[in-house]
Coordinates of C-alpha atoms and ligand atoms in Angstrom, one line a residue:
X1 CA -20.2 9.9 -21.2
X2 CA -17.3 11.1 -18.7
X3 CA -15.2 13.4 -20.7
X4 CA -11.5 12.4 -20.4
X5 CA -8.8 15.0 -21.0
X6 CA -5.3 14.1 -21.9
X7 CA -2.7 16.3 -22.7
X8 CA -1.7 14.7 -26.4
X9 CA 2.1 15.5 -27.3
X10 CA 1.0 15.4 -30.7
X11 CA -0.6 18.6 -30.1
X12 CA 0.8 19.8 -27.0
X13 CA -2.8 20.6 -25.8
X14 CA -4.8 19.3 -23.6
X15 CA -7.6 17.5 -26.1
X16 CA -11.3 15.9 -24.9
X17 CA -10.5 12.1 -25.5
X18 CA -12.8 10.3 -27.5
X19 CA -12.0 6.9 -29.2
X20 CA -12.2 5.7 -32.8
X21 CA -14.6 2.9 -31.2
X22 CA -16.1 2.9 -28.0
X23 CA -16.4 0.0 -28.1
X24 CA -13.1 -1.2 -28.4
X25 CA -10.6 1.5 -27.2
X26 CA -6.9 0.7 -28.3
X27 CA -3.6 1.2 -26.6
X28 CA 0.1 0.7 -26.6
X29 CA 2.5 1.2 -24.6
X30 CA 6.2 0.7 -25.5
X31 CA 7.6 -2.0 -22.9
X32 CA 11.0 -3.0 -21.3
X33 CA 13.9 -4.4 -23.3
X34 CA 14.5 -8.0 -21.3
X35 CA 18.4 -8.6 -20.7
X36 CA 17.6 -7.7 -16.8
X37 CA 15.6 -6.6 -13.9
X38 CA 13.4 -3.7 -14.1
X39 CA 14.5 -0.5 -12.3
X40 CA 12.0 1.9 -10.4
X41 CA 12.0 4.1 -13.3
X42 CA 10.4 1.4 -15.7
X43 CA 7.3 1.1 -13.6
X44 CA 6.0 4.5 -14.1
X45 CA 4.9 4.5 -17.3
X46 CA 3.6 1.1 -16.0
X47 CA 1.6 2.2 -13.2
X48 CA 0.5 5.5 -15.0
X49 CA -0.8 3.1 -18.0
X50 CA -2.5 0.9 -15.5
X51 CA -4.5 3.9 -13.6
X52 CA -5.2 4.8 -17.3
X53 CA -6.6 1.5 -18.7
X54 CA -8.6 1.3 -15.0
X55 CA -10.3 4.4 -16.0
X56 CA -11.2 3.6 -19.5
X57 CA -12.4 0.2 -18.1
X58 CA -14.6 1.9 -15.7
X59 CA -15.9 4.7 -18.5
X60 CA -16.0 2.4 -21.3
X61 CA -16.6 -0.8 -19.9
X62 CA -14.2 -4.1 -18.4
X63 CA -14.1 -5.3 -22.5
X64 CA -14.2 -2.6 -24.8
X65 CA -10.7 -1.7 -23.7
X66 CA -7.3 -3.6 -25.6
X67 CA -4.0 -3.1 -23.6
X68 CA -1.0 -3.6 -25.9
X69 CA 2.4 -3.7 -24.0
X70 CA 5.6 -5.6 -26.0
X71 CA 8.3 -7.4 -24.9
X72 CA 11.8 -6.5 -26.8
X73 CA 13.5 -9.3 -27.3
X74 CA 15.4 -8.6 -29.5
X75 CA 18.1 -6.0 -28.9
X76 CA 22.0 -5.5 -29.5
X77 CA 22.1 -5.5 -25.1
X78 CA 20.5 -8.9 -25.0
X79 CA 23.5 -10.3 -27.3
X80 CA 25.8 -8.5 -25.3
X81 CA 24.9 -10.4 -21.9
X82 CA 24.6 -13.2 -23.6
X83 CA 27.9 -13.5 -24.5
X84 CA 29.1 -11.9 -21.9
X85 CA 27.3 -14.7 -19.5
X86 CA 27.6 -17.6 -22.0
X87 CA 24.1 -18.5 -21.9
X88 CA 21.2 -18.6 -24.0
X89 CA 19.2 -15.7 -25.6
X90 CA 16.3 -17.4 -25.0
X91 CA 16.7 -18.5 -21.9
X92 CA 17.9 -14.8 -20.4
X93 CA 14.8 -13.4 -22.7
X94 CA 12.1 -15.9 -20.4
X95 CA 13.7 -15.5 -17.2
X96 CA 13.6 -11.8 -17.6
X97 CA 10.0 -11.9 -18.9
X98 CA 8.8 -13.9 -15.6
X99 CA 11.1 -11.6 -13.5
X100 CA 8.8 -8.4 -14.8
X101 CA 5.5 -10.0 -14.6
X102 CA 6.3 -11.0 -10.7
X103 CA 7.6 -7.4 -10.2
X104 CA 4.6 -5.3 -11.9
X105 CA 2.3 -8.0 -10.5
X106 CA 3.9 -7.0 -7.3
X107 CA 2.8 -3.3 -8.1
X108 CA -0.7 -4.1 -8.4
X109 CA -0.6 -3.6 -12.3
X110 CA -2.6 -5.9 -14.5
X111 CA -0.9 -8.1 -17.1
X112 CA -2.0 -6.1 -20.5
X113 CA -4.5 -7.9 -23.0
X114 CA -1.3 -8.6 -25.5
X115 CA 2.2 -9.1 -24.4
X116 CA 4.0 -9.7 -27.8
X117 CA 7.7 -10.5 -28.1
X118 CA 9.5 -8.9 -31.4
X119 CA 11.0 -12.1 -32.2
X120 CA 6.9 -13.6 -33.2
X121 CA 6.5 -11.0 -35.3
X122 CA 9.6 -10.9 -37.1
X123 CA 7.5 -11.7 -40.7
X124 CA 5.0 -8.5 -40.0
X125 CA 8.2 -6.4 -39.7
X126 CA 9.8 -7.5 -42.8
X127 CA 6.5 -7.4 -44.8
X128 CA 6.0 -3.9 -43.0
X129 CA 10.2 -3.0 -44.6
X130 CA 9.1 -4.6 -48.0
X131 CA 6.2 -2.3 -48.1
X132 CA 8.4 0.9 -46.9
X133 CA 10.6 0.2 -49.7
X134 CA 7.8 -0.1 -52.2
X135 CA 6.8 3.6 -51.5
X136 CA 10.1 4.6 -51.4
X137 CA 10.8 5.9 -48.1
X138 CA 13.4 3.5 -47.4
X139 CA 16.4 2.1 -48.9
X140 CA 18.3 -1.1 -49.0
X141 CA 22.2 0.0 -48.4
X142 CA 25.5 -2.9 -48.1
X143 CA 22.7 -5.2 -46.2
X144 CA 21.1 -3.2 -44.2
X145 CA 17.6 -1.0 -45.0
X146 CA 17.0 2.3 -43.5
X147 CA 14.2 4.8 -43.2
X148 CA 14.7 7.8 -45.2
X149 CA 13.6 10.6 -43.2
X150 CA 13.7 13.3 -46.0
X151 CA 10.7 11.3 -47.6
X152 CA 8.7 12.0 -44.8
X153 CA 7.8 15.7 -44.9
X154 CA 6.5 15.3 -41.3
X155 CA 9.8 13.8 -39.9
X156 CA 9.8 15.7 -36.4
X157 CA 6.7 17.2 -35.6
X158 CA 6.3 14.2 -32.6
X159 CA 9.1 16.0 -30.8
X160 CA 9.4 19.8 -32.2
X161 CA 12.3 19.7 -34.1
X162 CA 13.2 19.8 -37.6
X163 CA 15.3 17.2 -39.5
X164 CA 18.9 20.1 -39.9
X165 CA 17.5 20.6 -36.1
X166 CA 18.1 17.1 -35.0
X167 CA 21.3 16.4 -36.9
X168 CA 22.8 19.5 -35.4
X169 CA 21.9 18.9 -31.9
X170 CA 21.8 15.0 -32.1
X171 CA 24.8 12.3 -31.7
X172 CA 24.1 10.7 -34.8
X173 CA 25.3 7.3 -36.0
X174 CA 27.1 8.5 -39.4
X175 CA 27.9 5.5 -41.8
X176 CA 28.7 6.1 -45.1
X177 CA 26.0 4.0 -47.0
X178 CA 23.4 6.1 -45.2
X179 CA 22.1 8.8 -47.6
X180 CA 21.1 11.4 -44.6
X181 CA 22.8 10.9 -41.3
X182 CA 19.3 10.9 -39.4
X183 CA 18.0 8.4 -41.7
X184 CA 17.7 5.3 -39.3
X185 CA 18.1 1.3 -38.9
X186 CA 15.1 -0.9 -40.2
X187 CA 16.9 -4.0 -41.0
X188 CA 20.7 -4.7 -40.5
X189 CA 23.1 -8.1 -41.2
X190 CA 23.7 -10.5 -38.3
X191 CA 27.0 -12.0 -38.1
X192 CA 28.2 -15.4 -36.7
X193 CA 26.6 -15.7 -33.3
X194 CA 24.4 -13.0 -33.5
X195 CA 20.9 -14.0 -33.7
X196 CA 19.3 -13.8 -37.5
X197 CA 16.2 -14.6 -40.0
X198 CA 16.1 -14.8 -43.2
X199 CA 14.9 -12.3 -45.3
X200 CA 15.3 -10.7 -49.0
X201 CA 18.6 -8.6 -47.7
X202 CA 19.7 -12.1 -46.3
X203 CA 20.1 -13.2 -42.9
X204 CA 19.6 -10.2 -40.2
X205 CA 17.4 -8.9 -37.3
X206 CA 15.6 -5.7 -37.6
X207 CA 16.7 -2.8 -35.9
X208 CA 14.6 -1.4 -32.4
X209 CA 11.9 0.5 -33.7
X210 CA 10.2 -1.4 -36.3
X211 CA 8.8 -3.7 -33.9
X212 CA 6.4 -1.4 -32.2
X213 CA 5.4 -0.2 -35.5
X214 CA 4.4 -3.7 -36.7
X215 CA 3.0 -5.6 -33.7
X216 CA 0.9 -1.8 -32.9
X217 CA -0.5 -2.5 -36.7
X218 CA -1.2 -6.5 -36.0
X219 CA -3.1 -5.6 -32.7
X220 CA -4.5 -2.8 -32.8
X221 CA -4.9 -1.9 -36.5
X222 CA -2.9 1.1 -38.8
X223 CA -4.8 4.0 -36.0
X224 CA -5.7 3.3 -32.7
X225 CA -6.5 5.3 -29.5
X226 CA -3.4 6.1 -27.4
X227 CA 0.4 5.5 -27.2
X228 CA 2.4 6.0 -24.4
X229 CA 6.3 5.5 -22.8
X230 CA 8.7 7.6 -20.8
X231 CA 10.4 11.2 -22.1
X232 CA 13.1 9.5 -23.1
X233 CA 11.3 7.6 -25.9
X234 CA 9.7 10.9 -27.7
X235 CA 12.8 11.0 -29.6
X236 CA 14.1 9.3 -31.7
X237 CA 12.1 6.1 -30.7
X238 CA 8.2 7.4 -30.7
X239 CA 9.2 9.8 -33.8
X240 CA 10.5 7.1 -35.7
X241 CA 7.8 4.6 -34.9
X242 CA 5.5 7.7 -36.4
X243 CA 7.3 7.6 -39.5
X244 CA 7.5 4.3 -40.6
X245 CA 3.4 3.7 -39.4
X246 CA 2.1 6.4 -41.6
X247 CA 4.8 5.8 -44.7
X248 CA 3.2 1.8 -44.6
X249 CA -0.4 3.0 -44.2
X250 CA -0.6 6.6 -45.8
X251 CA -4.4 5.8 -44.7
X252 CA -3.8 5.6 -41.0
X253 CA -3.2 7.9 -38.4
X254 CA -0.8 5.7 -36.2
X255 CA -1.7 6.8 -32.7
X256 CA -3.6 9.6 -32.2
X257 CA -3.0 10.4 -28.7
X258 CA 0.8 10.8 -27.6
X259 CA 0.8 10.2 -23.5
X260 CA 4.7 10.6 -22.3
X261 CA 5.4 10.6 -18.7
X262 CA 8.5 12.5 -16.9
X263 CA 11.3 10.8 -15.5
X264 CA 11.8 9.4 -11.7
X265 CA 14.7 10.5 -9.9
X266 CA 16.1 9.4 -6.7
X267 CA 16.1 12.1 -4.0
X268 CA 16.8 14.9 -5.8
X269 CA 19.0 13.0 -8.3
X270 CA 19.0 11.6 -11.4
X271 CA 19.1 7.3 -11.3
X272 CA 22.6 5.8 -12.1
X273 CA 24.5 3.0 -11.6
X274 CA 27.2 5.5 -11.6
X275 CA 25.3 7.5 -8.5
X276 CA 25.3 4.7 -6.3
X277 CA 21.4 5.1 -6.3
X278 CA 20.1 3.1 -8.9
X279 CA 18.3 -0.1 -8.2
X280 CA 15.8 -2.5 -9.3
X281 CA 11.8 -2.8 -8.3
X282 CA 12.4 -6.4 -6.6
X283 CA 15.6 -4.5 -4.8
X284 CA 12.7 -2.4 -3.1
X285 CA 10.3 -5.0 -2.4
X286 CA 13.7 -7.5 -0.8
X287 CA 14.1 -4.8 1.7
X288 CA 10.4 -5.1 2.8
X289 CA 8.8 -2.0 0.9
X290 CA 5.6 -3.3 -0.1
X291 CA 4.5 -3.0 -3.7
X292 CA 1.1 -0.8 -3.0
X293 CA 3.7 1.6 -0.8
X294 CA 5.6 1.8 -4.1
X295 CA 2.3 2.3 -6.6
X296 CA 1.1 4.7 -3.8
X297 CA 4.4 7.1 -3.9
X298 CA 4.6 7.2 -7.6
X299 CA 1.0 7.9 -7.9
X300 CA 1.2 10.7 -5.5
X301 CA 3.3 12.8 -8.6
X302 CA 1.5 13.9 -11.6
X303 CA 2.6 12.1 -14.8
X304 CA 3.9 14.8 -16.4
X305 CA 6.1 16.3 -13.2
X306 CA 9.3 14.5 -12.7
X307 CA 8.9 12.6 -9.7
X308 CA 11.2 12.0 -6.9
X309 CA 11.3 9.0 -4.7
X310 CA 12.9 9.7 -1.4
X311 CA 12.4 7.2 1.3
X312 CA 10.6 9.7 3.6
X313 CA 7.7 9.4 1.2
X314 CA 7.8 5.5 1.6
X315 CA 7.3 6.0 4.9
X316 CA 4.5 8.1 5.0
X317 CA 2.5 6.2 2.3
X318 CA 3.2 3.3 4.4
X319 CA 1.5 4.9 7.5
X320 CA -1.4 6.3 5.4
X321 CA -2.4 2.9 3.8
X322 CA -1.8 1.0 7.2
X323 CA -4.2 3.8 8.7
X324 CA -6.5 3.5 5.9
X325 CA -6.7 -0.7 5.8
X326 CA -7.2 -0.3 9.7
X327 CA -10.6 1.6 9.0
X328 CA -12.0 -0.3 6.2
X329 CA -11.4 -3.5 8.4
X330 CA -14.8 -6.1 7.3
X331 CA -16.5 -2.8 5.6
X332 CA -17.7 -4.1 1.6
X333 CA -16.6 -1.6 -1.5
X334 CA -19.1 0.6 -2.8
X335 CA -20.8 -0.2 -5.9
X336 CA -19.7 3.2 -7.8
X337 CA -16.4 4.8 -6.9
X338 CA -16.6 8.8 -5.8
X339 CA -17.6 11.6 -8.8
X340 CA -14.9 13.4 -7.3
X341 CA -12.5 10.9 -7.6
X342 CA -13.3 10.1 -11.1
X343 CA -13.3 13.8 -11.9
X344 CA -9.6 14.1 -10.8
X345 CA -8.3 11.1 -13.0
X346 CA -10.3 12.3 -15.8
X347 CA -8.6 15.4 -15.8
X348 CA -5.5 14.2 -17.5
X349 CA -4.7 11.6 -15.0
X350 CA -4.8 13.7 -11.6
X351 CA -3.5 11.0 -9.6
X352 CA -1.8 13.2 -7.0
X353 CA -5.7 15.6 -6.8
X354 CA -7.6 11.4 -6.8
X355 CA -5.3 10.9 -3.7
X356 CA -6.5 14.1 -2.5
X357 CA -10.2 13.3 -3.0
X358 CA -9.2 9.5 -1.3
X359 CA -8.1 11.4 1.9
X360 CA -11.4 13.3 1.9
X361 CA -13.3 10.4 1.7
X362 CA -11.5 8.7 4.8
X363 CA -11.9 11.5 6.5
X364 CA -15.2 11.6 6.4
X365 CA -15.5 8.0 7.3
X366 CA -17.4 7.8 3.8
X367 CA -15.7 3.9 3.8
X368 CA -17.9 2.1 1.5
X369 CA -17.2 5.0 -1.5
X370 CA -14.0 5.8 -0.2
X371 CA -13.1 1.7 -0.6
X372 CA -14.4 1.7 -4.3
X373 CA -12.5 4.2 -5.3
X374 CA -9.4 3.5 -4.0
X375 CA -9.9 0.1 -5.8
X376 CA -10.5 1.6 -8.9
X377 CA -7.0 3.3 -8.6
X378 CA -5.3 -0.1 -7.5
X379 CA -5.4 0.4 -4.1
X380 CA -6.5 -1.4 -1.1
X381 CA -7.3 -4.5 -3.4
X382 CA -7.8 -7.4 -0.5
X383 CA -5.2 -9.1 -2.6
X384 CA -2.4 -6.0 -2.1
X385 CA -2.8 -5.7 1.7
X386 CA -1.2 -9.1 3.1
X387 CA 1.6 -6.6 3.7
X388 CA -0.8 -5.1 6.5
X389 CA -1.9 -8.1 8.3
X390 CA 0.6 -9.0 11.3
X391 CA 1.0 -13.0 10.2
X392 CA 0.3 -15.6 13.0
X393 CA 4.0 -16.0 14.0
X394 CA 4.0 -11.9 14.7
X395 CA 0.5 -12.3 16.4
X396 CA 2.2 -15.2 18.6
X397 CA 5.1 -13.4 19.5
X398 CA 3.5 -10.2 20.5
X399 CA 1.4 -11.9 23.1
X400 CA 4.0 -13.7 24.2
X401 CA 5.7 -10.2 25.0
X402 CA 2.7 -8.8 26.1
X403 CA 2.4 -11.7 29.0
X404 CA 6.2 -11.3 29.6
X405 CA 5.5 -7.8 30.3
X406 CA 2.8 -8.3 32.4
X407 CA 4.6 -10.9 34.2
X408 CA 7.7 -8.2 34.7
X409 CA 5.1 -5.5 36.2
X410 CA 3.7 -8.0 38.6
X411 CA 7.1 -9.1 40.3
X412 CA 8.3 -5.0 40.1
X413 CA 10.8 -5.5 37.4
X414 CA 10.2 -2.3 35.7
X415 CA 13.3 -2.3 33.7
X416 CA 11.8 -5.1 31.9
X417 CA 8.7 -3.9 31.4
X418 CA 9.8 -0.3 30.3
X419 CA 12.4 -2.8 27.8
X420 CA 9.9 -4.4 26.3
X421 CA 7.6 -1.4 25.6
X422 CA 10.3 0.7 24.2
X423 CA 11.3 -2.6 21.4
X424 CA 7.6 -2.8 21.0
X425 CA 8.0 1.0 19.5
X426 CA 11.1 0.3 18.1
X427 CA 9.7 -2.6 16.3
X428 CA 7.0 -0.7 15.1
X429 CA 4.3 -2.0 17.6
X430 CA 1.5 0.2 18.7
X431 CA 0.1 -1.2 22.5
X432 CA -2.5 0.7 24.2
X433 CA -3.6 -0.1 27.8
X434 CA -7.5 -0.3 28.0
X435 CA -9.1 -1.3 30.7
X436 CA -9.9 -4.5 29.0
X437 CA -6.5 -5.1 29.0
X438 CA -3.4 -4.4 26.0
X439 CA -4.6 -4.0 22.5
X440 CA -1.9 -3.9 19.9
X441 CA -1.9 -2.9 16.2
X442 CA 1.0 -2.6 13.5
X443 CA 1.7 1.2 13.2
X444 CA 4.1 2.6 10.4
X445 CA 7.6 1.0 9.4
X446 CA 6.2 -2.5 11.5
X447 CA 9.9 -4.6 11.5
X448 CA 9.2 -8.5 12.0
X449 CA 12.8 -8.9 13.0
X450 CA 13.3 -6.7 15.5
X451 CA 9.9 -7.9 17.0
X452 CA 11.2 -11.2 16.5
X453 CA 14.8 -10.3 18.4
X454 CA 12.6 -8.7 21.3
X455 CA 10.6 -12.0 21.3
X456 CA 14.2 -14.4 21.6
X457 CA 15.2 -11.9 24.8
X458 CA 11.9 -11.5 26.3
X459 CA 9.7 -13.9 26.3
X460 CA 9.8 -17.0 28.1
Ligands
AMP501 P1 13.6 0.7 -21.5 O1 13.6 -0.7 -21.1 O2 14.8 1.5 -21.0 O3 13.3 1.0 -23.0 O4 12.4 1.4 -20.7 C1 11.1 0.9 -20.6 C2 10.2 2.0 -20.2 O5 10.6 2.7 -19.0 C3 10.1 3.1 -21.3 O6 8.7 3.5 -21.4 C4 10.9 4.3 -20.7 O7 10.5 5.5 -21.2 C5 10.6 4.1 -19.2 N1 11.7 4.7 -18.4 C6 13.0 4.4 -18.4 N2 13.7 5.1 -17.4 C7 12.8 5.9 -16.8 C8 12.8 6.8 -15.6 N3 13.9 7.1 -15.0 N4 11.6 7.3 -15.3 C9 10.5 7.1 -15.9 N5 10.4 6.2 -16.9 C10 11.5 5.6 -17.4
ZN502 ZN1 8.0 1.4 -28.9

């Protein structure tokens, strides 16, 4: 068996992998909260879980993996717009759902095995409470019930800190029915207009972190495999989820792999609206950057670095997968993909070293390998590269500049001829004279509109 290493946060080592059941390796991976469109940021974790889940697929086999990945759809935000907007929760929850499936489709990532929304499993959450209460590590307070961390002994040792740590450090939410200041939300009252279900502490909606808790135990049982999300999440979020799993099943160990990847930036600089550089994963593919460009960059940083995406490294992956889908042109994917490829992923998810090993490959014109393995990482799927192809009205409008030119040469207008070469660069249109006459290709940063403005003042 290929021996994975991950570097577990629960630890902070990095541990040989091996499942509860091979046979059925479980994982969960917190997902986005759905009042909008995801931002770049949100689809690392995404794409790292993907090349993850690929290579457990390919150790393990295609069906002995299960992908959880939850929609929040219930959140304080998701009110907010809603009455901000005057529209529907629901319908604001659906249309963001389909927005993030056509965006991470549009990445190359594969829908998860589960997809649960909070709001289905709102009866497993307030079984989960009733049961938290029963132990008594949580407490019912002027309507709401909240996790009480001091009956936890191992409150903190997710993140490294201790509970006087935390409320030192922290920006805590003090209220005066709460009996520490770090103990935290598990049920609260809804008010008029605020969406609610009955329970025995009367109508309310359950604060954010019970939900992974109970649709984790639903799916995947009181342990499973692996849990992952951003930084950001360790704490309070992932801690929090720790606590209230183990409390509910003393016999379970909750997750028992911790995967947390760093944060994107945006040239050198943190993402904010407030920055001016913050936008959204469909902003990116509007202005033509094509989704296996974008799963190419952020797989070119290791997980664990912070990554930076700069639009110089757009551009180069661009010109390395147009290179790379010129030479695997009618050549069929191996059947295996390449040891040394699988030995990069393995160790701890070496994306950026797998991308190294795909440039070897290519290299040495090893296309059959080299195309299996790059599949197995999601990229150069036949169904990612329509991107790459020149279309028929781009076809038709280069040869119809092509015979313009040609037509320019013969009556000894080189002005015109030299004008339609240099947009043919500009435009990002490679022509080479052979003796068998022009042959043209798409090189790097191809632009259909400025091919199609040199067509409207060239051609005939
Ligand atoms: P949210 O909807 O904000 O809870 O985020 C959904 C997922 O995206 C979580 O796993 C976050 O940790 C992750 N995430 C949010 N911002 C970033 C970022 N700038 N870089 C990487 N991951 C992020
Ligand atoms: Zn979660």
């Amino acid at each position: 068996m290929v021996d994975i290493r991950l570097t577990n946060t629960r630890t902070r080592k990095k541990e040989s992998f091996q499942p509860l059941d091979a046979r059925n390796v479980r994982l969960y991976l917190c997902g986005p909260t759905v009042y909008d469109r995801a931002h770049l940021g949100n689809a690392r974790p995404v794409l790292v879980f993907d090349v993850l889940v690929r290579l457990l697929r390919h150790v393990y086999g295609e069906s002995h993996v299960t992908y959880v990945r939850n929609f929040t759809d219930v959140d304080d935000k998701i009110n907010a717009r809603a009455a901000q907007s005057g529209r529907d929760i629901r319908d604001i929850t659906e249309e963001t759902i389909g927005w993030y499936h056509a965006d991470m489709d549009a990445l190359g990532a594969d829908r998860p095995d589960h997809e649960p929304r909070a709001t289905d499993y709102i009866t497993q959450m307030i079984a989960m409470i009733e049961n938290l209460i029963t132990r008594r590590h949580a407490y019912v307070a002027e309507g709401h019930v909240l996790f009480d961390v001091r009956s936890y002994g191992e409150y903190g040792r997710l993140s490294g800190r201790t509970v006087d740590d935390m409320i030192a450090g922290a920006r805590v939410e003090v209220a005066p029915f709460k009996r520490d200041p770090m103990d935290f939300v598990l049920w609260k009252p809804s008010g008029e207009g605020q969406p609610g279900w009955d329970s025995p502490w009367g109508n309310g909606r359950p604060g954010w972190h019970i939900e992974c808790s109970a649709m984790a135990a639903a799916l995947l049982g009181p342990s499973f495999d692996i849990h992952g999300g951003g930084m950001d999440l360790q704490f309070p979020h992932h801690e929090n989820e720790v606590a209230q799993s183990c409390c509910a099943h003393p016999d379970g160990e909750f997750a028992r792999f911790w995967l947390h990847n760093e944060m994107l930036q945006v040239e050198g600089k943190k993402m904010s609206k407030s920055l001016g550089n913050f936008f959204t994963v469909r902003d990116l593919l509007d202005k033509g950057v094509p989704g296996e460009v974008i799963r190419f960059v952020m797989l070119s940083t290791h997980y664990r670095k912070p990554m930076d995406w700069t639009e110089a490294k757009a551009a180069d992956a661009e010109a390395v997968l147009r290179r790379w889908r010129g030479l695997v042109a009618g050549i069929e994917p191996a059947t295996s993909p390449a040891p040394a490829v699988i030995d990069a992923l393995r160790d701890d998810l070496n994306t950026a070293g797998a991308i190294a090993a795909l440039h070897d490959l290519a290299n040495r014109e090893d296309l059959p390998v080299f195309l299996a393995s790059a599949q197995m990482m999601g990229l150069m799927l036949p169904e990612m590269g329509s991107w790459a192809e020149a279309g028929d009205d781009a076809a038709a409008m280069i040869e119809a500049l092509l015979t313009a030119r040609a037509d320019a040469r013969k009556s000894r207008d080189f002005a015109r001829a030299d004008a339609i070469r240099d947009g043919f660069a500009a435009a990002g249109v490679e022509v080479k004279d052979t003796a068998q006459g022009a042959e043209w290709s798409l090189a790097a940063g191809f632009d259909e509109e400025r091919l199609a403005e040199l067509a409207r003042a060239y051609s005939a």
